[in-house]
XYZ file of N, CA and C in Angstrom:
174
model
N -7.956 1.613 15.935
C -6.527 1.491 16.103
C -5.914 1.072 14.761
N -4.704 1.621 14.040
C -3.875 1.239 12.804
C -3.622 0.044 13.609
N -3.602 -0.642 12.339
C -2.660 -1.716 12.328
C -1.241 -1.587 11.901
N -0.060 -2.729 12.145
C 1.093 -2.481 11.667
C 1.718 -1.905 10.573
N 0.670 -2.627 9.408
C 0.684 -2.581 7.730
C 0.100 -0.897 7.798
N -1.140 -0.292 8.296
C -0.884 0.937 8.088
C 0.086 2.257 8.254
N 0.569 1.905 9.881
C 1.443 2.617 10.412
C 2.942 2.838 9.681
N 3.239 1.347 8.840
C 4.163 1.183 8.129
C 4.204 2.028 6.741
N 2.783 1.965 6.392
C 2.423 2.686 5.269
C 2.555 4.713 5.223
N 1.953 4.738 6.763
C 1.886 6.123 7.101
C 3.445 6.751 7.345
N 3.918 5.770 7.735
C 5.630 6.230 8.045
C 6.149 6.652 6.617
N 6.265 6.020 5.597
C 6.975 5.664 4.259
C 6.309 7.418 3.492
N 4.557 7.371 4.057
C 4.629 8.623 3.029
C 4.168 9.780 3.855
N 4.610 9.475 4.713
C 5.028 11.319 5.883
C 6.248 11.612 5.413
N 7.384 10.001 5.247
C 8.652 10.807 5.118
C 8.516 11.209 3.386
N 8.208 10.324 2.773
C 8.151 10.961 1.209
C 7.703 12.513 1.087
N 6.183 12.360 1.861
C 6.078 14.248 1.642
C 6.832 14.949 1.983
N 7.446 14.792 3.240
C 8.406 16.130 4.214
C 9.363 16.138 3.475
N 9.999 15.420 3.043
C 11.550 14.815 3.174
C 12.003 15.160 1.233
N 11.200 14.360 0.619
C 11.244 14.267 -0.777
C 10.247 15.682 -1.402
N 9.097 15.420 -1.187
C 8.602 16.683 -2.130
C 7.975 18.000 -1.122
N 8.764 18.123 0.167
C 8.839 19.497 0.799
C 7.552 19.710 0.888
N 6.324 18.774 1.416
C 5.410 19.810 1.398
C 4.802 19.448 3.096
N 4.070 20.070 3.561
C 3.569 20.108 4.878
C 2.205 18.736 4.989
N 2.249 18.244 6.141
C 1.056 17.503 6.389
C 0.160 18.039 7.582
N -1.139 18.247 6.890
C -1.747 19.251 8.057
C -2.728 18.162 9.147
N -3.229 16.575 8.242
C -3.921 15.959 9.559
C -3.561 14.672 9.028
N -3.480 13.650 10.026
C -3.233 12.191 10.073
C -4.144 11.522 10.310
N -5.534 11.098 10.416
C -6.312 10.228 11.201
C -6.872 8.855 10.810
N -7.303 7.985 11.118
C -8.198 7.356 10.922
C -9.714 7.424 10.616
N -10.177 6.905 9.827
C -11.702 6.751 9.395
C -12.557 5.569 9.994
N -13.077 5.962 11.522
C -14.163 4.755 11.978
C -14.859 3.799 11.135
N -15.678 4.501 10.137
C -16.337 4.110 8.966
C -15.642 2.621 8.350
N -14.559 3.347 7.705
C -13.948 2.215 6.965
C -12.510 1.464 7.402
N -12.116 2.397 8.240
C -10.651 1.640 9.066
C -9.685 2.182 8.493
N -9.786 3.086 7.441
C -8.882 3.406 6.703
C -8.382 5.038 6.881
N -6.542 4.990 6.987
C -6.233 6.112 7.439
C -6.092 7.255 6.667
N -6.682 8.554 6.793
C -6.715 9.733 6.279
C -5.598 10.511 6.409
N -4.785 10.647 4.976
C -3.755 11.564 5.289
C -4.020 12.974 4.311
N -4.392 14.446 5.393
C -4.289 15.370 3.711
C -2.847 16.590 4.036
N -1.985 16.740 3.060
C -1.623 17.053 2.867
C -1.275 18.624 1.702
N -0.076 19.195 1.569
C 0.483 19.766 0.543
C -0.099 21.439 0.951
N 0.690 22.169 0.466
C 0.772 23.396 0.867
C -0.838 24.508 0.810
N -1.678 23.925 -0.237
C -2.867 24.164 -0.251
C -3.956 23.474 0.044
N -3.657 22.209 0.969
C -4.118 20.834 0.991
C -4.934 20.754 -0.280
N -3.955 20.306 -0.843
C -4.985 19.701 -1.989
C -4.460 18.122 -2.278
N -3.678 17.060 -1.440
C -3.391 16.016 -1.580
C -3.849 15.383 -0.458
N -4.480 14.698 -1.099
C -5.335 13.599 -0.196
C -4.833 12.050 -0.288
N -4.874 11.644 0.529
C -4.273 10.025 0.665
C -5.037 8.944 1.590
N -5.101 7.589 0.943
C -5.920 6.970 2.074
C -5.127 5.628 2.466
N -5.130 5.469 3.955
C -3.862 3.822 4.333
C -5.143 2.774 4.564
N -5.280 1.799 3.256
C -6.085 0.668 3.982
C -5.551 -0.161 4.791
N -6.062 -0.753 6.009
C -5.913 -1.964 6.994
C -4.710 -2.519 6.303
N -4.579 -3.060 5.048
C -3.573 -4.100 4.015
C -2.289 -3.076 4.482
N -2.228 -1.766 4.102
C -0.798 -1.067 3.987
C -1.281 -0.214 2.899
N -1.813 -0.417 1.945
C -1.661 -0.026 0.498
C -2.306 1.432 0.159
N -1.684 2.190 -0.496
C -1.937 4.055 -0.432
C -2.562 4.126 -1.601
N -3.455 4.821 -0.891
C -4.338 5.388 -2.356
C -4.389 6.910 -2.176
């Protein structure tokens, strides 16, 4: 389950991609492993993003 700090995190850069640099997000999930949420993105997915537990995007 995200925590607040991720969900907060995941909100801020769904809208940055859609909204600001127009590009599509094809999956959202979480990583059992490490807790940390998987976002990939961009028209060829070639942008990858990760939400740790904290909030903080890598």
């Amino acid at each position: 389950m995200p925590t607040d700090a991720q969900l907060r995190g995941l909100y801020r850069l769904i809208y940055w991609l859609t909204y600001i640099m127009l590009q599509p997000v094809h999956i959202a999930c979480i990583d059992e492993r490490t807790n940390n949420l998987y976002v990939l993105a961009g028209n060829t997915e070639d942008l990858e993003f990760q939400i740790t537990p904290n909030g903080e995007v890598f």
